[in-house]
Each structure stands twice: as structure tokens, then as C-alpha cells.
CSV table of C-alpha atoms in Angstrom, one decimal:
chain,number,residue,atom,x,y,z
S,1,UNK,CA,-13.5,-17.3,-14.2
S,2,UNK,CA,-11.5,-20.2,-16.2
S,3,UNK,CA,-10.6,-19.9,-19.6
S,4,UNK,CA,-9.8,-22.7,-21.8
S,5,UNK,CA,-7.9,-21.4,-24.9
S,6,UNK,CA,-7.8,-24.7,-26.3
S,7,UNK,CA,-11.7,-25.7,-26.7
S,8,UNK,CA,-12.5,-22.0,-26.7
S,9,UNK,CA,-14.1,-22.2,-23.4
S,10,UNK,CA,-15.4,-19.8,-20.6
S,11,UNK,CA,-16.1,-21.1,-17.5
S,12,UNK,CA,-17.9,-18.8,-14.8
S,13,UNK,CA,-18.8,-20.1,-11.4
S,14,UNK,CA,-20.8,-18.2,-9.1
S,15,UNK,CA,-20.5,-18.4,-5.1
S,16,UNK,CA,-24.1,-18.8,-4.0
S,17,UNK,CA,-24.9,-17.6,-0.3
S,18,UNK,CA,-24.1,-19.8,2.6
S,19,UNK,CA,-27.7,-18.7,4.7
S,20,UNK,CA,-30.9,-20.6,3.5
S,21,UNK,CA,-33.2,-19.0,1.8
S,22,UNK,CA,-36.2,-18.0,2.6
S,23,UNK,CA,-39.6,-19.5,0.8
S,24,UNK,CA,-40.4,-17.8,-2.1
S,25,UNK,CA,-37.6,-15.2,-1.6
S,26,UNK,CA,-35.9,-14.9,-4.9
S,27,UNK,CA,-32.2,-13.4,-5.2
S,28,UNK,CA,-30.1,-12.2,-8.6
S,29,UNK,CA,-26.9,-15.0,-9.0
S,30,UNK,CA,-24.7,-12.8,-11.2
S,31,UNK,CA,-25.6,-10.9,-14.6
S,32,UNK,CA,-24.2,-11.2,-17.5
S,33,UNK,CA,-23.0,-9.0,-20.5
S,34,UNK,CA,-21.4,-9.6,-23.6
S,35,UNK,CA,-20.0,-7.2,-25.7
S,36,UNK,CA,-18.2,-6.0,-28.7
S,37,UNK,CA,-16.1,-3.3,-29.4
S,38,UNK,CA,-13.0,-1.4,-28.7
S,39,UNK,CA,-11.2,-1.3,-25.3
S,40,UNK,CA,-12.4,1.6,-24.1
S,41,UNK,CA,-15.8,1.0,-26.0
S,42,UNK,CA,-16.4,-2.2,-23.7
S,43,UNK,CA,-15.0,-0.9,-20.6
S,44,UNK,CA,-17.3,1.8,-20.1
S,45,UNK,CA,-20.1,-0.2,-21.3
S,46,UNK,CA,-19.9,-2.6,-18.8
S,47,UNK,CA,-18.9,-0.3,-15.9
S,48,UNK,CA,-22.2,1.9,-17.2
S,49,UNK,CA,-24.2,-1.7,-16.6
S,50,UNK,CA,-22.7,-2.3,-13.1
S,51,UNK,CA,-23.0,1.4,-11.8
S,52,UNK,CA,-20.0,2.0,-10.7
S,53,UNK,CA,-18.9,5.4,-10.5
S,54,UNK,CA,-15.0,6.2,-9.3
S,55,UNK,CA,-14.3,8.2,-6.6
S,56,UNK,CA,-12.8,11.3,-7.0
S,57,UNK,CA,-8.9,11.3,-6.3
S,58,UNK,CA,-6.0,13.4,-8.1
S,59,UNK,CA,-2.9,11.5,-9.0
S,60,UNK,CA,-0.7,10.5,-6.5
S,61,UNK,CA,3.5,11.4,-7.0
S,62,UNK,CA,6.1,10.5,-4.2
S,63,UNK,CA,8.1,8.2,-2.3
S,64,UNK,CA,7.0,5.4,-0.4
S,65,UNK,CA,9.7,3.5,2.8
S,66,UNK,CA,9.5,0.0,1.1
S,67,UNK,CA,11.9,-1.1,-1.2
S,68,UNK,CA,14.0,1.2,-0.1
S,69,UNK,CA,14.2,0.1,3.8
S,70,UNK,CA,11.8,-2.7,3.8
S,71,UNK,CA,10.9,-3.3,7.6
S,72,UNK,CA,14.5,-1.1,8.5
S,73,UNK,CA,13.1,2.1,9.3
S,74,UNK,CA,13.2,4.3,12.4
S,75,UNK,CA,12.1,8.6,12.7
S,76,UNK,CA,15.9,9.4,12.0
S,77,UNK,CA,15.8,7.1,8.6
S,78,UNK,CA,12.9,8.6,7.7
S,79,UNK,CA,13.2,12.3,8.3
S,80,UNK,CA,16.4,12.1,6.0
S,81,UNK,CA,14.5,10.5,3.2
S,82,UNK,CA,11.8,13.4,3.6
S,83,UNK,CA,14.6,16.2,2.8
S,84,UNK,CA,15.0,14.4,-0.1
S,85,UNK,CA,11.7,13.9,-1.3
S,86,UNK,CA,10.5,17.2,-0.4
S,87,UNK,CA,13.6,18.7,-2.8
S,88,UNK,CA,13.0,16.7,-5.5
S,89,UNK,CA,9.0,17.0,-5.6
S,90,UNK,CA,9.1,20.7,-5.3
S,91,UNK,CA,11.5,20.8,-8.3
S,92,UNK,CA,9.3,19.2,-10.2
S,93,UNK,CA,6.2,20.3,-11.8
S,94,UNK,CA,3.2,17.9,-10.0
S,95,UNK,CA,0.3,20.6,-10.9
S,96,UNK,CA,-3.0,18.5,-10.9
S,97,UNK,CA,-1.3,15.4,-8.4
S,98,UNK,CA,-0.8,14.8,-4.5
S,99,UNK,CA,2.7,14.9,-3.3
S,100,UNK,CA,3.1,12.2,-1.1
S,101,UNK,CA,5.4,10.4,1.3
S,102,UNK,CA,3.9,7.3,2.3
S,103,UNK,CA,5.6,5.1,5.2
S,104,UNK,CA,5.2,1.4,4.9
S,105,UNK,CA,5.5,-1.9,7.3
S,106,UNK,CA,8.3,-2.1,10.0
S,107,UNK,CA,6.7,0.8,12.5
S,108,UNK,CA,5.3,-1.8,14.9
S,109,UNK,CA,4.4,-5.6,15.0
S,110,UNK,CA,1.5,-6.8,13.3
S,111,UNK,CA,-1.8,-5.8,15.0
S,112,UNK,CA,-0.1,-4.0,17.1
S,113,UNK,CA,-0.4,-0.8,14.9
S,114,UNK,CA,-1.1,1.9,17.9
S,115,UNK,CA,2.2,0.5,19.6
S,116,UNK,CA,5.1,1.9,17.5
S,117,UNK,CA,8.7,0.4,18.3
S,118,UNK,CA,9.5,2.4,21.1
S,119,UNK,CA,13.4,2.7,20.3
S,120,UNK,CA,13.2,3.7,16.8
S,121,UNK,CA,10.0,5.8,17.7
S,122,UNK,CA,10.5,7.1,20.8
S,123,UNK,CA,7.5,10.2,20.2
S,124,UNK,CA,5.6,7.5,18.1
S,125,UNK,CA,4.5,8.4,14.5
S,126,UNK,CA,2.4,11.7,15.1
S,127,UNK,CA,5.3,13.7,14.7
S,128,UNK,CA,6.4,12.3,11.0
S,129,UNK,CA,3.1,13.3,10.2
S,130,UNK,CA,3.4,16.4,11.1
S,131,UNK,CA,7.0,17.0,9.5
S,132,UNK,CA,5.5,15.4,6.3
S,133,UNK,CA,2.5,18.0,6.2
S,134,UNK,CA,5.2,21.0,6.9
S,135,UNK,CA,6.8,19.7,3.6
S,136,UNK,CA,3.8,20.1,1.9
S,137,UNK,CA,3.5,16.5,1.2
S,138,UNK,CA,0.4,14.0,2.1
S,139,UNK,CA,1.3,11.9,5.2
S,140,UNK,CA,0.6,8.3,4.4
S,141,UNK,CA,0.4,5.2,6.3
S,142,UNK,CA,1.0,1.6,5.7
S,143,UNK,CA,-1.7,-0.8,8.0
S,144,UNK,CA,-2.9,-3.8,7.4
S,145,UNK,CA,-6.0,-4.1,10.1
S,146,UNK,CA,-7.7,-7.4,9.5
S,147,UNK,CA,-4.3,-9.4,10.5
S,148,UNK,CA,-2.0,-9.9,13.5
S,149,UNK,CA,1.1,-12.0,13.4
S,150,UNK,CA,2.3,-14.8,16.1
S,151,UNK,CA,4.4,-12.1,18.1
S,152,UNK,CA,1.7,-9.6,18.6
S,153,UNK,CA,0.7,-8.3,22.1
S,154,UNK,CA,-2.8,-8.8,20.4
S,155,UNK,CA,-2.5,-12.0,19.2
S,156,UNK,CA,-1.6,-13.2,23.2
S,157,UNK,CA,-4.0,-10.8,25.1
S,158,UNK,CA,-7.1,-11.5,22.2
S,159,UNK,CA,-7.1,-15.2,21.0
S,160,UNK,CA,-10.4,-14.8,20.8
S,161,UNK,CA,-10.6,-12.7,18.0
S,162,UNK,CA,-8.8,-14.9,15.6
S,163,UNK,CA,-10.7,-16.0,12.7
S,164,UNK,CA,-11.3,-19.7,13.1
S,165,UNK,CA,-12.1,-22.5,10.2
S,166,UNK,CA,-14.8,-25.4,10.2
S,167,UNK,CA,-12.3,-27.3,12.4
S,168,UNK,CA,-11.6,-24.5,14.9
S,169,UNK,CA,-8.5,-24.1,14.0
S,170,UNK,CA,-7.2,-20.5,13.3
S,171,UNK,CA,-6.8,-19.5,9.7
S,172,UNK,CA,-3.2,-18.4,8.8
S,173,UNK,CA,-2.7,-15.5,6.3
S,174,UNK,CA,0.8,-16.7,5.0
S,175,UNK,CA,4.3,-16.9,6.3
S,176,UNK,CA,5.1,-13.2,6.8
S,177,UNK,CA,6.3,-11.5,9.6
S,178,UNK,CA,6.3,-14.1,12.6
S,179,UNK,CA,3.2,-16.0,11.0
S,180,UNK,CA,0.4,-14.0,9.9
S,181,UNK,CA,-3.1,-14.4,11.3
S,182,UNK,CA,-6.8,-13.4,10.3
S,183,UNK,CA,-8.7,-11.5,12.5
S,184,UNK,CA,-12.4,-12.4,12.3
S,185,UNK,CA,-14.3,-8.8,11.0
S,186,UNK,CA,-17.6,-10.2,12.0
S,187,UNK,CA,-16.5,-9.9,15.8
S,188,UNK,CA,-17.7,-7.1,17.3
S,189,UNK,CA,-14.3,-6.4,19.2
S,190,UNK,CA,-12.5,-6.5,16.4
S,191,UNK,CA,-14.6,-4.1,14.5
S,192,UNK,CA,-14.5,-1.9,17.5
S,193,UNK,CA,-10.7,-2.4,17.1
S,194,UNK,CA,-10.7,-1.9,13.3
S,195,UNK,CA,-12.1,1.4,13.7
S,196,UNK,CA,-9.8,2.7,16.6
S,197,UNK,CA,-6.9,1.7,14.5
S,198,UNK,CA,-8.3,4.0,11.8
S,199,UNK,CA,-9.4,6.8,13.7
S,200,UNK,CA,-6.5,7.1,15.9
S,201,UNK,CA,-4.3,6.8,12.6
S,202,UNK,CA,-6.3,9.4,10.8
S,203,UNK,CA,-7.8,12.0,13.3
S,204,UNK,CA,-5.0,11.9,16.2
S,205,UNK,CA,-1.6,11.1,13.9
S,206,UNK,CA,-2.6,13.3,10.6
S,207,UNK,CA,-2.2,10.4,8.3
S,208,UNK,CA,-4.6,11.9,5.3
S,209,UNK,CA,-3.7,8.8,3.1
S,210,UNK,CA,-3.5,5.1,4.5
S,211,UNK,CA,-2.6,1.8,2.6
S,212,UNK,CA,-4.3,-0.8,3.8
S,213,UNK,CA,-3.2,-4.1,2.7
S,214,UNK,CA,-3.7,-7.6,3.4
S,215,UNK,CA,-7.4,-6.9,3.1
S,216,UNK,CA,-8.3,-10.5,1.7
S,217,UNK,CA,-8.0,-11.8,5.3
S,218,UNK,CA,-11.5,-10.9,6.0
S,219,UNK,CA,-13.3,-13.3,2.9
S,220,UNK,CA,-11.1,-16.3,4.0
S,221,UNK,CA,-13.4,-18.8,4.6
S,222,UNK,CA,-17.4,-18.2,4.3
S,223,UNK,CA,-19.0,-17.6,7.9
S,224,UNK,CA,-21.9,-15.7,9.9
S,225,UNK,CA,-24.4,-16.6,7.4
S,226,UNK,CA,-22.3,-14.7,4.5
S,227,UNK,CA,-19.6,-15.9,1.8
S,228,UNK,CA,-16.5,-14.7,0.8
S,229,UNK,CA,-18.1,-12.0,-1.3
S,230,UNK,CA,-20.2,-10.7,1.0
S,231,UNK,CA,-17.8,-10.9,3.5
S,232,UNK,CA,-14.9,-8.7,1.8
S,233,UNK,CA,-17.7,-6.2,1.0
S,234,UNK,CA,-18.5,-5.7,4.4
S,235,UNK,CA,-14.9,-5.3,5.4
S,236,UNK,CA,-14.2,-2.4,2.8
S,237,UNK,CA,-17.2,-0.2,4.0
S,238,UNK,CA,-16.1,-0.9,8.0
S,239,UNK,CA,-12.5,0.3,6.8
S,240,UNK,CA,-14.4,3.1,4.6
S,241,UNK,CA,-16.7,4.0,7.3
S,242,UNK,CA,-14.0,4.2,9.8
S,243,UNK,CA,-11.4,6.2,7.5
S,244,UNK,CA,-14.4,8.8,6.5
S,245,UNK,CA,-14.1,10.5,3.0
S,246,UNK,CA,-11.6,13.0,3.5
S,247,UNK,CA,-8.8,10.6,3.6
S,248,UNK,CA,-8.0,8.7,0.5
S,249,UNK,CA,-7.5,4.7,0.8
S,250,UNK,CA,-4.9,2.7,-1.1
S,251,UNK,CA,-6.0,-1.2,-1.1
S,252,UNK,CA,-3.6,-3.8,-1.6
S,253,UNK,CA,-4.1,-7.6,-1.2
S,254,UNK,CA,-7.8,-7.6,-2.1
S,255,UNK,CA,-10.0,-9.2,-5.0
S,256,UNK,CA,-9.9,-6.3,-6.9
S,257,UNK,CA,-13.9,-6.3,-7.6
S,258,UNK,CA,-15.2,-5.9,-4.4
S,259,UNK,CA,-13.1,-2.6,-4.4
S,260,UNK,CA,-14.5,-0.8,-7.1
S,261,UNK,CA,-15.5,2.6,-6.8
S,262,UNK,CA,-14.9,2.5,-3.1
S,263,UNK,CA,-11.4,3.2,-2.9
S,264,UNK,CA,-9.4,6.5,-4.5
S,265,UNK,CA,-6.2,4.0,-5.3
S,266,UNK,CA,-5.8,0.3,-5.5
S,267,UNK,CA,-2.6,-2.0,-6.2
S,268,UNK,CA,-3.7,-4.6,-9.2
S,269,UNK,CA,-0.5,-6.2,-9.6
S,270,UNK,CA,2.4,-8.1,-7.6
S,271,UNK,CA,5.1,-6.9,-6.0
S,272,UNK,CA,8.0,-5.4,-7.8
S,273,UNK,CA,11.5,-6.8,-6.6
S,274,UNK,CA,15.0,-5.5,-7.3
S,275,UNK,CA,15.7,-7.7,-10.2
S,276,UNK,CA,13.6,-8.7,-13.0
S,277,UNK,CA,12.0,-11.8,-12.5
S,278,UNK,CA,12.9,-13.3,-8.6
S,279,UNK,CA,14.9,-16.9,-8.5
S,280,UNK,CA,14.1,-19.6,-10.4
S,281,UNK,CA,12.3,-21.9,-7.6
S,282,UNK,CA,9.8,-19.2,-7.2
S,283,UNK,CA,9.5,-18.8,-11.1
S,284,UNK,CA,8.6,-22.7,-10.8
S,285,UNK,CA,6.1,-22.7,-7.8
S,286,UNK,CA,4.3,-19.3,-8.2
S,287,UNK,CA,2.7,-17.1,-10.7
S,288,UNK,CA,1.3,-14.3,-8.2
S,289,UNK,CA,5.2,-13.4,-6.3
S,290,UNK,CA,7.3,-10.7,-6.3
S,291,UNK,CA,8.4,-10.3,-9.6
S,292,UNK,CA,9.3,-7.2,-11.7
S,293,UNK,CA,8.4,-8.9,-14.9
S,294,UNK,CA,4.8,-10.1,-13.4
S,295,UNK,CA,4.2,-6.2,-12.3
S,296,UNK,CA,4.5,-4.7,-15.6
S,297,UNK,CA,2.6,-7.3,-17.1
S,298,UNK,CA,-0.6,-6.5,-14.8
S,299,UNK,CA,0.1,-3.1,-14.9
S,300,UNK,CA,-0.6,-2.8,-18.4
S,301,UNK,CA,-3.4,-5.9,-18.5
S,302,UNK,CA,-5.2,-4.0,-15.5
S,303,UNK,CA,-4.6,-0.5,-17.0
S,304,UNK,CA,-8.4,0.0,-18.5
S,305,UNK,CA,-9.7,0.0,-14.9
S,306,UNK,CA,-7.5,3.0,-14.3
S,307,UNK,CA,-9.9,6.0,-14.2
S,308,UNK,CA,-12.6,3.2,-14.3
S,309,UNK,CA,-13.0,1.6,-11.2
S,310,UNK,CA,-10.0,3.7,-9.3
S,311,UNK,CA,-6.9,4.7,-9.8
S,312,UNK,CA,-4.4,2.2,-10.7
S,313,UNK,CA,-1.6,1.8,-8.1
S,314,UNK,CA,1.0,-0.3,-10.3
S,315,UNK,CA,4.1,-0.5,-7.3
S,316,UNK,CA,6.9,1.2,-7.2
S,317,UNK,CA,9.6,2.1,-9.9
S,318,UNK,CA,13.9,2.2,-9.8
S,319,UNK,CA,15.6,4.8,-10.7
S,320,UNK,CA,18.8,3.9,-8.8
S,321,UNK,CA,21.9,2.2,-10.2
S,322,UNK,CA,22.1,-0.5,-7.4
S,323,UNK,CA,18.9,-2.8,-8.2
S,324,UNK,CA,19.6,-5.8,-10.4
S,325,UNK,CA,17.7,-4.3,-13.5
S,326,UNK,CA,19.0,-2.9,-16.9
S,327,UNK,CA,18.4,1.2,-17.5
S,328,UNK,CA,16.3,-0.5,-19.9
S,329,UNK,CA,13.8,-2.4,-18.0
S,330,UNK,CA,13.7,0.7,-15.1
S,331,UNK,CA,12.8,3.0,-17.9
S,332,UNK,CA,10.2,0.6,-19.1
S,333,UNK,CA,9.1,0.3,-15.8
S,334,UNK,CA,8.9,3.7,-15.0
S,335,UNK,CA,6.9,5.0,-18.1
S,336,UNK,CA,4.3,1.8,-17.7
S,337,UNK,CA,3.3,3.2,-14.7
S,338,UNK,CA,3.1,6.4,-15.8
S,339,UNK,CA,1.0,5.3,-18.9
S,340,UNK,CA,-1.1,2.4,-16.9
S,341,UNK,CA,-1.8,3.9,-13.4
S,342,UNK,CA,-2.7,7.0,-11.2
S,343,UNK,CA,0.1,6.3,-8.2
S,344,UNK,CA,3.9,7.1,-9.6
S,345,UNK,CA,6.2,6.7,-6.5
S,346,UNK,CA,9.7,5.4,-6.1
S,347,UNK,CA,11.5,3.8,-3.0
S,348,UNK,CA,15.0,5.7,-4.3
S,349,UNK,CA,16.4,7.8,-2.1
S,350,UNK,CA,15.4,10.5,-4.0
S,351,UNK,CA,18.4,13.4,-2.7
S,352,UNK,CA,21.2,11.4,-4.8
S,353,UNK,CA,19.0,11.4,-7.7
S,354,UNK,CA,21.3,13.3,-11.1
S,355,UNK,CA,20.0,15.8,-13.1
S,356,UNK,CA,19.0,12.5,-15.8
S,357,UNK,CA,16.9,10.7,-13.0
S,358,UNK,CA,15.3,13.8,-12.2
S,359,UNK,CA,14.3,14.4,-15.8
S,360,UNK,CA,13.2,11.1,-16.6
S,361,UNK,CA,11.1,11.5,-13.4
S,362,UNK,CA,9.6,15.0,-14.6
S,363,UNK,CA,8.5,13.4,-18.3
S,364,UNK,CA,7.0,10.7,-16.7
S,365,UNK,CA,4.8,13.0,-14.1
S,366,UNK,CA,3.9,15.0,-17.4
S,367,UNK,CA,2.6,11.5,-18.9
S,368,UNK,CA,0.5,10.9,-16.0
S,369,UNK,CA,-0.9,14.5,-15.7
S,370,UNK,CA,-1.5,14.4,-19.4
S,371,UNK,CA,-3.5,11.1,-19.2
S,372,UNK,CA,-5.1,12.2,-16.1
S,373,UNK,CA,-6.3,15.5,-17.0
């Protein structure tokens, strides 16, 4: 979708299929609907027209490893940060929401997701699930199964599994980690490996909630007889299918469409960062980056599909001193996603937090329940 604000121009362009049709076989393009009304008046008009019905989930509340430790993070890191989540949660009144202490990257290398670091977790990640339950908290997971990086054991022992453009040449997912690869979902092998990932996460660890990002590795490039479209969708419902319905999914890095209605939580925004709007060559070269600024602006843009087409995950807010934001922009960062979203964790350690932080943290869970309710 293009919009030209100047001539007053919309400009839609559809991606037809890539398989030939068949004669006489007759398929629907797109639909479309315009409308008129308020927000909330066209929002569930045109989720009515598409069918899409959300999937039940509660709120979520918590802490998740990022921001706080980025990829830094061992059991011993960890457990401490759970003392201090756990104190802080059960001080505060979450009736209605999920307490939850979600660990992100830095457990194991890219792909290899069911290898933990064996020095910084020597009885692997079953455990922390287990400590995280005993708090009464949700154990969650960060995973991101359609990619490996260079480094991987599965990136040297399964070359074949790569996803591979026109020109045979595998297709790259960025520059993260050691250089991030796609793994082609159509494979059988890799679906096989897809669902092991997620079972063994789920079903052996005790991970009841799993973020699974990077997800727009499986629609890189058309192929198999389906496009981009098609092939996303069938990614979701192998990672769906695989996770079963009893444990809640939190996408991240995925057209946010082809998401609708099946997943409890989605992020619809960038990355937050620890100061307001990253440096000023990444201002120049990219609009989608980590940028504080950029979040809150998609948080509240994106907002309507909260309670629509999912809950909103809008990132992570600040309530420590040390980040390179004013009180004011944490507390407007704090009660946007409180007022835009479904998923109100911080990456604070959360045991230091004053009698202030704590406060602002209980208003903004009552906003949140409120809304949610």
C-alpha cells in the first residue's frame, strides 16, 4: 500500500500466485472495503468483513532479559533477576493479567536452540522453567526457528536446509549475530526440525509462553509453487500447530496481517533503545530501527488492532535512572503502552525499583486492566 499525500493517491498492489492456474479455475485477488466512521466504528467493521476473531489471551505484566542483559545472560544472572520480579509482581495488584518472566536471545547460537551454552547453562534451561513456575510467574522463551546464523552447528552439519534464491545462492536474514540465515520451511527436515524445537521447548522445558521472532524469514522470496503470502501463512500454522493451544505465542518480525487472530500477542513496532531516537546515521539511512521515538509512534498508530486482531505487544518500557531518556519520555513511554497494548514488561532490574517506580508501575497495570477488562 503506497500513499501519495500530495495527488491524494492510494496505490494497492496485490501479489498474484506464482503456480499457473488452472483452465477455468477462478481465484479471489483481494477485496476491498471502504468505509466511514469513527475509529473504532471502522475497525470492527472491517475486522467483521475479514472474519477474524482474536484469540483469547489475558494481559501479559513482567520482565523480559533483553534490554536489560542483551545476549549477557547465564542461570545465575537470571535467577537474581527472578527474586526481583517475583517481589515486585506479587506486590502489585495484576488481577485479570499473566505474570510473566520471559528470557530472550543469548541462551544458545542461532538454530542451535536445543544446545544451551553449556558454561552459563550447565543443567540447560528446564530448570529456569521450573524456578519461574514456583514463583508463580509464566515461563517464557525467546526462539527464533525459521533462522540459523553462520556459527551454528546447524548451519555446518545442514547446508542443505538453507533457503536458497533464483541464483542458488542462500538468502541472508541481516547482519545479526554471526550473519543470519533463512531456513527454507517448505523442507521437510526443517519442518520436522521446526516442530522438535517447539515441542521440546514447550512439553519437556515448561516454557508456557514462547516469542518467536524473526518469523519473516519464511516469505523471503516466493517458491514451491506459493508467494510470499502464502508462504508466511503456512509458517504461522506449522509454528501454531507445533506450539498447540495451551501455550500462548508472541510474534515479532512478521507482516503483521498474516498474524491476525492466530497469535495471543504480537510486537507491531521497532525496537525500543536506551535513548530516544538512536544516532544520527541511522536516523538518516532507516526508518524501521531501534528507536524509542519510532516505538511510541507505532504503538499508538497500531493501537486499534489491540483487542482486534491480538494483543498489542508495544516493547519494553524504562523505569531506571541509567538509560539516556528524560523521566518525561519513560513516563510517556510507560503509559503508551499501558493505554495502546496488552504486553506491559520492563527489562529493569525490577528489586532496586523505589517506592515511586513501583507506583508508577501499579497505575499503569490498573490502565491496562481497566482497558482490558
Amino acid at each position: 500500500i503506497r500513499t501519495d499525500a500530495t495527488a491524494g493517491r492510494v496505490t494497492l498492489e496485490k501479489e498474484c500466485p506464482v503456480r499457473a492456474l488452472a483452465s477455468g479455475e477462478e481465484i479471489e485477488l483481494c477485496r476491498f472495503a471502504r468505509m466511514e466512521g469513527s475509529v473504532d466504528e471502522v475497525y470492527d467493521r472491517w475486522f467483521a468483513l475479514m472474519g477474524v476473531v482474536p484469540r483469547s489471551a489475558r494481559p501479559l505484566v513482567g520482565f523480559s532479559s533483553w534490554y536489560r542483559h542483551y545476549g549477557a545472560i547465564d542461570a545465575a544472572t537470571l535467577e537474581a533477576d527472578l527474586a526481583g520480579v517475583a517481589d515486585v509482581l506479587d506486590r502489585t495488584d495484576c488481577t485479570g493479567c499473566l505474570r510473566v518472566f520471559q528470557i530472550d536471545d543469548g541462551y544458545a547460537k542461532a538454530g542451535d536452540w536445543l544446545a544451551p551454552d553449556a558454561e552459563r547453562f550447565p543443567q540447560g534451561l528446564a530448570p529456569l522453567a521450573r524456578a519461574i513456575e514456583a514463583a508463580g510467574l509464566v515461563p517464557g522463551l525467546w526462539v527464533s526457528p525459521f533462522v540459523c546464523e553462520r556459527d551454528s552447528r546447524l548451519f555446518s552439519e545442514h547446508v542443505d536446509w538453507l533457503l536458497r534464491d533464483g541464483a542458488g545462492t542462500p538468502v541472508t536474514t541481516g547482519c545479526h549475530w554471526s550473519g543470519g540465515f533463512a531456513l527454507d520451511t517448505r523442507n521437510p527436515e526443517v519442518r520436522a526440525y521446526v516442530s522438535d524445537v517447539i515441542h521440546t521447548m514447550t512439553r519437556e522445558w515448561g516454557f508456557r509462553l514462547l516469542k518467536v521472532d524473526f518469523l519473516y524469514a519464511a516469505c523471503l522470496c516466493p517458491h514451491d509453487g506459493l508467494n510470499r503470502g502464502a508462504l508466511m501463512a503456512d509458517g504461522i500454522d506449522l509454528v501454531r500447530r507445533a506450539a498447540g493451544d495451551d501455550v500462548a505465542l508472541d510474534c515479532c518480525g512478521v507482516p503483521l496481517a498474516s498474524v491476525f487472530g492466530k497469535t495471543e500477542y504480537c510486537r507491531i513496532g521497532c525496537d525500543v533503545g536506551l535513548d530516544w531516537d538512536d544516532r544520527l546515521p541511522m536516523r538518516l539511512l532507516h526508518r524501521e530501527r531501534v528507536s524509542t521515538r519510532r516505538s511510541l509512534a507505532d504503538t499508538r498508530e497500531r493501537a486499534p488492532l489491540d483487542g482486534r486482531a491480538f494483543g498489542c505487544d508495544p516493547d519494553v518500557f524504562f523505569l531506571r535512572d541509567e538509560v539516556r531518556l528524560t523521566q518525561a519520555q519513560r513516563t510517556m513511554l510507560l503509559e503508551s503502552d499501558a493505554r495502546g497494548g496488552s504486553v506491559l514488561l520492563s527489562s529493569d532490574d525490577m528489586g532496586t525499583w523505589d517506592d515511586a517506580a513501583c507506583a508508577a508501575f501499579q497505575a499503569a497495570v490498573e490502565v491496562l486492566r481497566r482497558r482490558r477488562s
